[in-house]
XYZ file of C-alpha atoms in Angstrom:
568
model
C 17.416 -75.843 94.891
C 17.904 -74.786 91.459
C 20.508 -76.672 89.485
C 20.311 -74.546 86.414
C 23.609 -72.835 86.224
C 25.365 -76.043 86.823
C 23.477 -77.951 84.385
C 24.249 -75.807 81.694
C 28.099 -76.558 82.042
C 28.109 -79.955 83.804
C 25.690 -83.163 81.875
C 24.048 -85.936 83.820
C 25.715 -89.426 84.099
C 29.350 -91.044 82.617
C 30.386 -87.251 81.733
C 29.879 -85.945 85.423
C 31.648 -88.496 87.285
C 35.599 -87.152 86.688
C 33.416 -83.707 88.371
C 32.096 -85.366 90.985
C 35.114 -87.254 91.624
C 37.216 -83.579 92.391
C 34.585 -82.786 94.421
C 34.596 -86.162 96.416
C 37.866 -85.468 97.393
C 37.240 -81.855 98.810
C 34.598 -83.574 100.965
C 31.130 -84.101 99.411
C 29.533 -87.765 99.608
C 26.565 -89.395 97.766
C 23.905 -86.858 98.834
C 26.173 -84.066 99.118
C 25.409 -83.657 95.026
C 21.620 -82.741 95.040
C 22.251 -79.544 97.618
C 23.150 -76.026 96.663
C 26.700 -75.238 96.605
C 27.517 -71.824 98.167
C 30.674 -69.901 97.823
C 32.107 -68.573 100.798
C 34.095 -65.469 99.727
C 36.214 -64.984 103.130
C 38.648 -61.976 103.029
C 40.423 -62.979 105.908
C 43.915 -61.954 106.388
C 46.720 -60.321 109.306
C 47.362 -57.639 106.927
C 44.696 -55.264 108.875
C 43.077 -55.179 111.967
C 39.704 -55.420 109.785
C 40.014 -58.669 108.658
C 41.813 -60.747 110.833
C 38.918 -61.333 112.540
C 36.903 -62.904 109.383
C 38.334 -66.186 109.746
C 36.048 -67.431 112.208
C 33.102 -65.823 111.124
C 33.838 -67.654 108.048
C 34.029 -70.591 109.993
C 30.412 -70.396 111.692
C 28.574 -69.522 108.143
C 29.899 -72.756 106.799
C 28.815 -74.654 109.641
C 26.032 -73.324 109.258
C 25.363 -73.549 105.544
C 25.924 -77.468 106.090
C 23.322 -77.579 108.973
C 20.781 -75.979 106.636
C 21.676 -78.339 103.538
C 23.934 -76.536 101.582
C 27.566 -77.581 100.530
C 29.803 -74.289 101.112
C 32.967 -74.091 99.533
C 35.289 -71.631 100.914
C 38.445 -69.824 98.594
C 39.641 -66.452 99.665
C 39.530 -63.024 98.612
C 42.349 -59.963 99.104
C 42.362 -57.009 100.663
C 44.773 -53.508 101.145
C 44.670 -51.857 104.269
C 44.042 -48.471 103.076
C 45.546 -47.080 107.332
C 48.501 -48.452 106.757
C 49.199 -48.097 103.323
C 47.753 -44.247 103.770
C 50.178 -41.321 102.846
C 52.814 -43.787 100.753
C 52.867 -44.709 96.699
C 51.305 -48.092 98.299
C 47.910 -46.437 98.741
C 47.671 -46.641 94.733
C 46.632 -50.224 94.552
C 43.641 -49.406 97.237
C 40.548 -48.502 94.819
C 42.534 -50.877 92.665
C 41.864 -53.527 95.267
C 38.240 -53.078 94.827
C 38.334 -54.306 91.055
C 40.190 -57.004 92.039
C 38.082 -58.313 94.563
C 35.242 -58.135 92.280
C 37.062 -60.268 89.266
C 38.207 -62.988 91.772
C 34.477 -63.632 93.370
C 32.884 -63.246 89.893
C 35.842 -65.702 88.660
C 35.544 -68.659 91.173
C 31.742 -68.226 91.733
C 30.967 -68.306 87.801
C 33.998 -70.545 87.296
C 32.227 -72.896 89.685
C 28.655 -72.808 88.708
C 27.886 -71.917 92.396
C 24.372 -71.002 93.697
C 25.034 -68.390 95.688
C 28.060 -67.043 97.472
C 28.403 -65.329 101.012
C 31.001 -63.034 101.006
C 32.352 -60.953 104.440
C 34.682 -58.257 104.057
C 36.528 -55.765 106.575
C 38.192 -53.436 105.143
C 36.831 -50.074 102.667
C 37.232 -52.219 99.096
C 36.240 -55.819 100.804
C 32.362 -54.449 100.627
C 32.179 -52.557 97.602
C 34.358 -55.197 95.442
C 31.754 -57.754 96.566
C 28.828 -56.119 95.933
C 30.264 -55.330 92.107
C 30.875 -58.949 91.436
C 26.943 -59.568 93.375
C 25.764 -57.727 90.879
C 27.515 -58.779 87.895
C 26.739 -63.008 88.822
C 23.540 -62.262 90.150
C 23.124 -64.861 91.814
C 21.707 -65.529 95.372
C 23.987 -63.731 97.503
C 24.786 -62.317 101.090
C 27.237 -59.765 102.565
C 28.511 -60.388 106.141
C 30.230 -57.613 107.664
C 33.391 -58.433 109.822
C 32.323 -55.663 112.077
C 33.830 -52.911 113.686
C 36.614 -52.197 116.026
C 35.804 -50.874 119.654
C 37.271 -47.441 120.051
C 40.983 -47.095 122.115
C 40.940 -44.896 125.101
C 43.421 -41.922 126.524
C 42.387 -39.132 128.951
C 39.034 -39.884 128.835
C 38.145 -39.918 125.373
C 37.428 -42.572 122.459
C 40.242 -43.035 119.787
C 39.651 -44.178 116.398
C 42.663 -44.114 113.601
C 42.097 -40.518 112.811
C 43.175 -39.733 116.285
C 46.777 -41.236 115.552
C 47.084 -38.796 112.074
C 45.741 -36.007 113.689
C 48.270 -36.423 116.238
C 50.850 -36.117 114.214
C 49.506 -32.481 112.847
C 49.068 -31.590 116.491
C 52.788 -32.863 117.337
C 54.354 -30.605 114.615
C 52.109 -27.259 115.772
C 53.737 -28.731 119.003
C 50.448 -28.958 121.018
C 51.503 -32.460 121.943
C 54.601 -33.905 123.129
C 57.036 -37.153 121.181
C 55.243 -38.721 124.815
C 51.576 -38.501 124.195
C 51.928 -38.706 120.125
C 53.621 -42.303 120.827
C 50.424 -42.696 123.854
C 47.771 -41.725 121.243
C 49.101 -44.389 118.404
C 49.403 -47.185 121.092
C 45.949 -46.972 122.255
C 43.829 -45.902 118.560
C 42.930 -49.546 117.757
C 42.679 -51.792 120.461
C 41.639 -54.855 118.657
C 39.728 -56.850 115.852
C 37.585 -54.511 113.853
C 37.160 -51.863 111.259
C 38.158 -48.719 111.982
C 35.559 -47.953 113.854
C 34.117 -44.044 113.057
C 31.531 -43.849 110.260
C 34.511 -44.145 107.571
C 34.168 -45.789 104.507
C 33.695 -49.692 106.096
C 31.247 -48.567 108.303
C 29.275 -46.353 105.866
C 29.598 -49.245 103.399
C 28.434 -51.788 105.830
C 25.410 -49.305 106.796
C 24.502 -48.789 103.091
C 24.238 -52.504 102.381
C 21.906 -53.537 105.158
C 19.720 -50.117 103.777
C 19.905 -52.138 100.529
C 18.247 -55.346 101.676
C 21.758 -57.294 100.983
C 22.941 -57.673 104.805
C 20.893 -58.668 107.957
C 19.155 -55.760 109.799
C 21.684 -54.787 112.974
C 24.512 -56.391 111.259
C 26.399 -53.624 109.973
C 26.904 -51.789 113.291
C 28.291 -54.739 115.796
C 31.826 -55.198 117.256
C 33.910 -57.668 115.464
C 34.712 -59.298 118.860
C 31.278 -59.605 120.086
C 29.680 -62.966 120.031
C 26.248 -61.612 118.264
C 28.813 -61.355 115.248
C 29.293 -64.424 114.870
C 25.866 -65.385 114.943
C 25.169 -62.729 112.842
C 27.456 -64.768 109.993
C 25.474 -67.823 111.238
C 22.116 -66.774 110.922
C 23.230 -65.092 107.266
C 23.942 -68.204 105.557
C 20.452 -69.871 106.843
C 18.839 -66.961 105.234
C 20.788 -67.233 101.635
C 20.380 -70.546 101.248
C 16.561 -69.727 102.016
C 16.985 -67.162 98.914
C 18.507 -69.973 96.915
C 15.376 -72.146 97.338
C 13.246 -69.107 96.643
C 15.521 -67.553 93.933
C 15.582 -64.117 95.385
C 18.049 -62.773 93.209
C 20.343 -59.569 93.325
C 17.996 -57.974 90.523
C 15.406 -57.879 92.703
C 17.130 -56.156 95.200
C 19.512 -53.768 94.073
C 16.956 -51.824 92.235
C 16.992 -47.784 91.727
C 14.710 -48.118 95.189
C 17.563 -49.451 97.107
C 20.276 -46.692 95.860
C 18.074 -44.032 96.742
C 17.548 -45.633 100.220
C 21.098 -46.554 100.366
C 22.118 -42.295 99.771
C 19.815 -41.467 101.971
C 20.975 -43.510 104.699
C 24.640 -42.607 103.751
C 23.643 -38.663 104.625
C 21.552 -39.567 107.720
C 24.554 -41.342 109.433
C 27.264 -38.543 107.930
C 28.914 -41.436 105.687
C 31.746 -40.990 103.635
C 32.463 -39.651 100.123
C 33.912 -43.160 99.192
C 30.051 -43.992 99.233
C 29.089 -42.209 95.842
C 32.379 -43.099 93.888
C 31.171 -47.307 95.009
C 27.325 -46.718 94.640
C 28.025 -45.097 91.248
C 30.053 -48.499 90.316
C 27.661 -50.889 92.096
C 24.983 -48.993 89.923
C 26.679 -49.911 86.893
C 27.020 -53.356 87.739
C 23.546 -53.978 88.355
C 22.939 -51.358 85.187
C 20.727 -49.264 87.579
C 20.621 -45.488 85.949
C 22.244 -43.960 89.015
C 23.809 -40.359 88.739
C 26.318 -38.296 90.328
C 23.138 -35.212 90.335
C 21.208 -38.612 92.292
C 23.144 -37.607 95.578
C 22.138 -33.753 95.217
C 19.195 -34.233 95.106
C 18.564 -36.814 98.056
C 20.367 -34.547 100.033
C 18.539 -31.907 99.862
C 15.811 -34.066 101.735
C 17.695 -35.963 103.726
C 19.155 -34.494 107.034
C 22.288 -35.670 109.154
C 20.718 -37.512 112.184
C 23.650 -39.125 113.637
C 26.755 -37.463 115.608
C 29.259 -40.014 114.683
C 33.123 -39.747 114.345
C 35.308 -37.902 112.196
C 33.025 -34.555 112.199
C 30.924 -35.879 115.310
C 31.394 -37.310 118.891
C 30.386 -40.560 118.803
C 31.637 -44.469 117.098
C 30.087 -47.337 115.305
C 29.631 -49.011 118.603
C 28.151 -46.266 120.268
C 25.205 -46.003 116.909
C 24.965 -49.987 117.408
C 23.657 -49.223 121.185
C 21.340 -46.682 120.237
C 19.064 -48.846 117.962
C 21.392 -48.996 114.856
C 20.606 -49.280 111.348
C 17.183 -49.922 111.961
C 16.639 -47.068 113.926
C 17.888 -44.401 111.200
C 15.569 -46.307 108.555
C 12.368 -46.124 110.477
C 13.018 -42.863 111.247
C 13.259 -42.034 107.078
C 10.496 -44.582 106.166
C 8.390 -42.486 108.930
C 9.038 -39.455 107.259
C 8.898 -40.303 103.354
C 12.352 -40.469 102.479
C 12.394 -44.106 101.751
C 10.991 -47.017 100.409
C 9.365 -49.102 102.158
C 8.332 -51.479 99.802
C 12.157 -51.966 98.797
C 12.939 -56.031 98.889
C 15.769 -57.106 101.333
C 17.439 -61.060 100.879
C 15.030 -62.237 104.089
C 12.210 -62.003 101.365
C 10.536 -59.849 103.860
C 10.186 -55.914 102.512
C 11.840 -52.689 104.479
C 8.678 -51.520 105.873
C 8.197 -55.182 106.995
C 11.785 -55.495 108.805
C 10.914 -52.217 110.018
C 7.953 -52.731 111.607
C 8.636 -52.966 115.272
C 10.674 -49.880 115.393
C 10.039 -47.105 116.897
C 9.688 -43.798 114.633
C 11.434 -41.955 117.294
C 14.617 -42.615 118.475
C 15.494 -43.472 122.908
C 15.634 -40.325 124.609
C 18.330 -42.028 126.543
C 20.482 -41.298 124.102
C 21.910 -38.969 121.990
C 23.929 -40.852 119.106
C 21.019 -40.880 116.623
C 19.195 -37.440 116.445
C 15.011 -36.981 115.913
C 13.963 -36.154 112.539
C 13.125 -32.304 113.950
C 16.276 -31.707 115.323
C 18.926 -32.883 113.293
C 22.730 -32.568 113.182
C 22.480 -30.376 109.853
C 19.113 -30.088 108.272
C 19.990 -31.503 104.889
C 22.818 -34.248 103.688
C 26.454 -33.642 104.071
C 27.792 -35.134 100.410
C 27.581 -32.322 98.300
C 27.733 -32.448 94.728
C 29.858 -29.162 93.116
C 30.600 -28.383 89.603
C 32.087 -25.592 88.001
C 34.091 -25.142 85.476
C 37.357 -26.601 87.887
C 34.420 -29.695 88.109
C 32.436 -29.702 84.890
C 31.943 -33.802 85.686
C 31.348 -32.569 89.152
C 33.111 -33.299 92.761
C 32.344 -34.810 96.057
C 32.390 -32.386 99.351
C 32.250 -33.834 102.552
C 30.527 -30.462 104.354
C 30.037 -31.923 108.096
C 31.944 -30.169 110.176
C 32.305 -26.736 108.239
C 32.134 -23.408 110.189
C 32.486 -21.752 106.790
C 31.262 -23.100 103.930
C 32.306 -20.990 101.150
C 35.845 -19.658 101.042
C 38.271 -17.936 97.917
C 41.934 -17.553 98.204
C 45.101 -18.485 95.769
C 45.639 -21.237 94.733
C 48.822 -23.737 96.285
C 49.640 -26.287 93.484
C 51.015 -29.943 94.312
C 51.908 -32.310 91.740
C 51.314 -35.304 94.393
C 50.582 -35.664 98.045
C 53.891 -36.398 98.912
C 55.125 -33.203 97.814
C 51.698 -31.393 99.564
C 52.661 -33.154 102.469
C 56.129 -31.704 103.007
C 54.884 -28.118 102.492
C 52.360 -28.423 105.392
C 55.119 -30.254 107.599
C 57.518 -26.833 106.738
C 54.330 -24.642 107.918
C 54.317 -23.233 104.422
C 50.437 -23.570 104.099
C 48.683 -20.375 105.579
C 45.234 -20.121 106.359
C 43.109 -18.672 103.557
C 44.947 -20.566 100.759
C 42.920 -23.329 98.837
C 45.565 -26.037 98.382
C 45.586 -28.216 95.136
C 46.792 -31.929 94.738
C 46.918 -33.039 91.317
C 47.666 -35.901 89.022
C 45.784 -38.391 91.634
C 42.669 -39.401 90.144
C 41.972 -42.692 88.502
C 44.460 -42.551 85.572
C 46.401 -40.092 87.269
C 47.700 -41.663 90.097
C 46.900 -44.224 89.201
C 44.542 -45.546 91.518
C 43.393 -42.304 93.619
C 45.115 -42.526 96.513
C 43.392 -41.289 99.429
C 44.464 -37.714 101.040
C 43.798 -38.526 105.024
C 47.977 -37.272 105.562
C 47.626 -34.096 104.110
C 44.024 -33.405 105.521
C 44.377 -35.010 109.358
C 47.377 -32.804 109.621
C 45.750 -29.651 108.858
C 43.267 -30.470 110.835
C 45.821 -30.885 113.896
C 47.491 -27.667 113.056
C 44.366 -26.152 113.776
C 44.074 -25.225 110.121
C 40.926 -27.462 109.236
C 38.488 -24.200 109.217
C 40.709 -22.167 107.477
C 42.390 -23.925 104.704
C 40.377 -25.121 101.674
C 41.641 -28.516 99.882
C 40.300 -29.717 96.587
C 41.869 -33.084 94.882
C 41.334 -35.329 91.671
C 41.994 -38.093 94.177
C 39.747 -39.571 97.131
C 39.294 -38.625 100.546
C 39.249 -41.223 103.212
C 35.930 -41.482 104.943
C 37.958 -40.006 108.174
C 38.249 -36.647 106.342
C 36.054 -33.964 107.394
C 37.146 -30.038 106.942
C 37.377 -27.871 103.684
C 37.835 -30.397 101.384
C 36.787 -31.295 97.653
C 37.162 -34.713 95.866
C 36.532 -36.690 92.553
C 37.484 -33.249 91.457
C 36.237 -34.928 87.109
C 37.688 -34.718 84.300
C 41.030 -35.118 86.609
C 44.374 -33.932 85.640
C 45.644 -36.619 83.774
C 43.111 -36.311 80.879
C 43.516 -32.742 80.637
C 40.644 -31.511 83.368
C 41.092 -28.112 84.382
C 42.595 -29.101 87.558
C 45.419 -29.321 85.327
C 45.486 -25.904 84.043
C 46.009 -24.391 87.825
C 48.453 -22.175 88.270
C 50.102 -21.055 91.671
C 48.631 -18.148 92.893
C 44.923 -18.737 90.693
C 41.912 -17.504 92.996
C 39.437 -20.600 93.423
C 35.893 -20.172 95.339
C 34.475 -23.090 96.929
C 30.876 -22.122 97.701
C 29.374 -25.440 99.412
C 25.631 -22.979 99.365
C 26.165 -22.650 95.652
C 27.144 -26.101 95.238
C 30.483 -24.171 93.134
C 33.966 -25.488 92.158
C 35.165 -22.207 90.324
C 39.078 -21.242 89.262
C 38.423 -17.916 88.614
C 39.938 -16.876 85.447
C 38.276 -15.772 81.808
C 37.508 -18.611 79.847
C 39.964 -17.637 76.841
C 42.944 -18.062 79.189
C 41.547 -21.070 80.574
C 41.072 -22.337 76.733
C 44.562 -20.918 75.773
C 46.317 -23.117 78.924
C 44.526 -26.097 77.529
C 45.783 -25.372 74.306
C 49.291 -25.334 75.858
C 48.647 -28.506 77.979
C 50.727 -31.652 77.436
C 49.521 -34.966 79.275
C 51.854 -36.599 81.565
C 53.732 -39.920 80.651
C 52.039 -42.212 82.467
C 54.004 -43.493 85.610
C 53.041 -47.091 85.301
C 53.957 -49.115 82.074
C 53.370 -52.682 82.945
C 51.813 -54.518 85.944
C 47.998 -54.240 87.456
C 48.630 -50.008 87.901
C 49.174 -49.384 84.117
C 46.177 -51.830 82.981
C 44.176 -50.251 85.029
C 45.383 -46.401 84.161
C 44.241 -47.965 80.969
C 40.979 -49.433 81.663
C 39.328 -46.893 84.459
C 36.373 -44.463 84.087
C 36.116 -41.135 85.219
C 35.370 -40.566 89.542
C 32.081 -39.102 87.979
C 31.257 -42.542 86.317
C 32.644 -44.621 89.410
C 35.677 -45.187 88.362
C 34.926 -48.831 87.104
C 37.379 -50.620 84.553
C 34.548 -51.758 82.158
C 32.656 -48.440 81.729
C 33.849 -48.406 78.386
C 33.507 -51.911 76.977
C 29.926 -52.162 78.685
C 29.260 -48.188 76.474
C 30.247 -50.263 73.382
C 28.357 -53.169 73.880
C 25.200 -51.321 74.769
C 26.121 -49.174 71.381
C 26.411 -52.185 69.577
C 23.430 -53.930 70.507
């Protein structure tokens, strides 16, 4: 073990005892002082089905962290449930959850002078709030996954929590009764879990074990399984094994593992969430990782897996079919990832990989073969334009048509998008804009899954294009542009919309256009006025204060880290 980081704070003899007498009391004896002492960042809470189940997965890595030598310590993390809080002024402090989460495991673990730390998460911000802090401590560290939830049932098909807000599109266009609305939302999430399509928790999940930073197979399995749970077990035997070996987060989270984390993130049809956390992650680690980085992997990468929202099939279902693993040897086998890439077992990617097959089970049909793929290149396309000069995130699974041009329907919030769909005033051909959600905007970004699910039950998902300065939630799939940068609030051109403006997407062009001469757009930014801001005091308005652009990651130390780097 190396005692380094406590040694610099903590000095040998008469001036350690009142420490080792605080730590006598929270249970370490005579030996207990020589071992490593590992964090255990547990995100456990009732607040959402993902995390309730954490608890005792916490539980079996710190039994198992003692029966390997270590001395965990266990404090707890928060987390939003971005389901529930979806669609309401709530859904602001989501993304602002992940910064959070980040400064309290970088607090306690540095605080502390810990080791390492092994955090588990559930929800979308649990994973990507880790991983910033990881990468900010660097320090041996592990992410366990609190695994998904098993999809509901009705009338003979899976439900996931998309299924409840698409019902309620489908119960205003009145292709469902009050009856099987109320059926659909009983039965969507049976248990323990996160939500259980390739969302944003699963994509994250998926994207850390491509990094090296989770256990191969991990990221796919049921909450309420057993292998779980010793899945958390056999985690903590391997990070205290880093800690004697000092396999650090540097080594891991190199530009290598981005690129292979992308490229698994279009292989499995991941979510959009995935380039606004990889960007931040990136800038953690200070990894020179793009925006343009995701266009071009996806032009090489194609969508192998039919998973939920766009596809057919859940997490489960991929877990069954060879999982993680499977998708990676199917990329290493085909040059479109590293192999040589370092993972926390101290063993390389090619060396995890080596006992799977290149080709996936023919008795299955989850994961696709590398010549006959879902779509032939990535579905997270990059767009700029002048309505995008920073660029935006399209989620183009799914698409029957991917370039469409039609006015312009201007919202100053989702709430206010929201009740125009509900009153059937959206009509297809009309390219709806929600404004003023972004990161200083909101703030926070909410999430749009209201406003898109319920297109998408009113059978308007093909027809109606929907382009935002806020996020999408990794259930979205239709029309639909995010991270729309520089957002409204800082005087983007999303801001400079009118009702009735003709936009083109053009997902082939990889174009965000409002189509208008540039001297009236420059004459409407002349005439622009920013917003007061709706958040004066509080966690909302310091962060509205602090946060990057979507195009930067929207991190809250983008700026100070610019200076420093300046400085120096």
């Amino acid at each position: 073990m190396s005692d380094n980081r406590r040694s610099k704070t903590v000095t040998q003899g008469v001036q350690r005892s009142p420490n080792r007498a605080l730590l006598r009391a929270v249970g370490f004896g005579d030996k207990d002082f020589d071992k490593p002492i590992v964090g255990v960042a547990n995100a456990h809470s009732t607040i959402t089905p993902c995390n309730m189940g954490i608890g005792a997965l916490a539980a079996r890595a710190e039994s198992a962290l003692k029966a390997v030598g270590a001395m965990p310590q266990t404090f707890g993390t928060i987390t939003i449930s971005d389901g529930i809080s979806m669609g309401t002024e709530g859904m602001k402090y989501s993304l602002v959850s992940r910064e959070v989460i980040a400064d309290s495991i970088e607090t306690v673990c540095s605080g502390q002078s810990m080791d390492g730390v092994l955090a588990l998460g559930g929800c979308d911000k649990n994973m990507p709030g880790a991983m910033i802090a990881i990468a900010r401590m660097n320090i041996p560290a592990i992410f366990v996954y609190g695994g998904t939830i098993k999809p509901g049932h009705y009338k003979g098909r899976d439900l996931t929590i998309v299924s409840a807000f698409e019902a309620v599109g489908e119960y205003t266009a009145h292709k469902i009764d009050e009856h099987e609305l109320l059926e659909i939302e009983r039965r969507a999430c049976p248990g323990a879990g996160s939500c259980g399509g390739m969302f944003t928790a699963n994509t994250m999940s998926s994207i850390f074990e491509a990094m090296g930073m989770s256990l191969p197979y991990s990221s796919t399995m049921a909450n309420e399984d057993e292998e779980k749970a010793v899945s958390a077990e056999q985690s903590a035997e391997v990070l205290v094994n880093a800690i004697k070996k000092q396999i650090l987060p540097q080594q891991i989270l190199t530009r290598q593992a981005f690129e292979n984390a992308i490229a698994v993130a279009m292989a499995v049809g991941g979510s959009t969430n995935a380039v606004l956390h990889l960007l931040a992650i990136a800038h953690a680690m200070k990894v020179p990782l793009t925006i343009d980085d995701f266009e071009t992997i996806r032009a090489r990468v194609p969508v192998l897996c039919d998973i939920k929202p766009s596809g057919r099939y859940v997490a489960t279902d991929l877990h069954r079919a060879g999982g993680i693993p499977q998708v990676m040897k199917i990329l290493l086998a085909h040059g479109v990832l590293h192999g040589d890439a370092l993972t926390i077992t101290g063993q390389t990617v090619a060396e995890i990989l080596k006992d799977v097959s290149a080709e996936p089970r023919e008795d299955q049909d989850v994961i696709r073969p590398w010549n006959n793929p879902i779509y032939a290149q990535g579905h997270l396309a990059i767009l700029k334009g002048n309505l995008a000069p920073e660029g935006a995130v399209a989620k183009i699974s799914g698409f029957k048509r991917v370039k469409i041009t039609g006015p312009a329907r201007v919202f100053e919030s989702e709430e206010s998008c929201m009740e125009a769909i509900l009153a059937k005033k959206i009509k297809p051909g009309d390219i709806v804009v929600i404004r003023y959600e972004g990161p200083k905007g909101g703030p926070g970004m909410r999430e749009m899954l209201s406003p898109t699910s319920t297109l998408v039950g009113e059978g308007l998902g093909d027809s109606v294009g929907l382009i935002t300065d806020g996020r999408f939630s990794g259930a979205t799939y239709g029309m639909v542009v995010g991270h729309v940068a520089p957002e409204a609030a800082v005087g983007g051109t999303i801001a400079l919309v009118n009702e009735g403006d003709s936009i083109t997407i053009d997902a082939e062009q990889n174009l965000l256009q409002l189509n208008l001469p540039d001297e009236e757009i420059a004459r409407r930014r002349d005439a622009w006025q920013p917003p007061a801001p709706h958040y004066t005091r509080g966690v909302l308005a310091k962060y509205a204060k602090l946060v990057s652009s979507a195009s930067k990651g929207a991190v809250t130390d983008y700026r100070m880290y610019q200076l420093t780097t300046i400085d120096l």
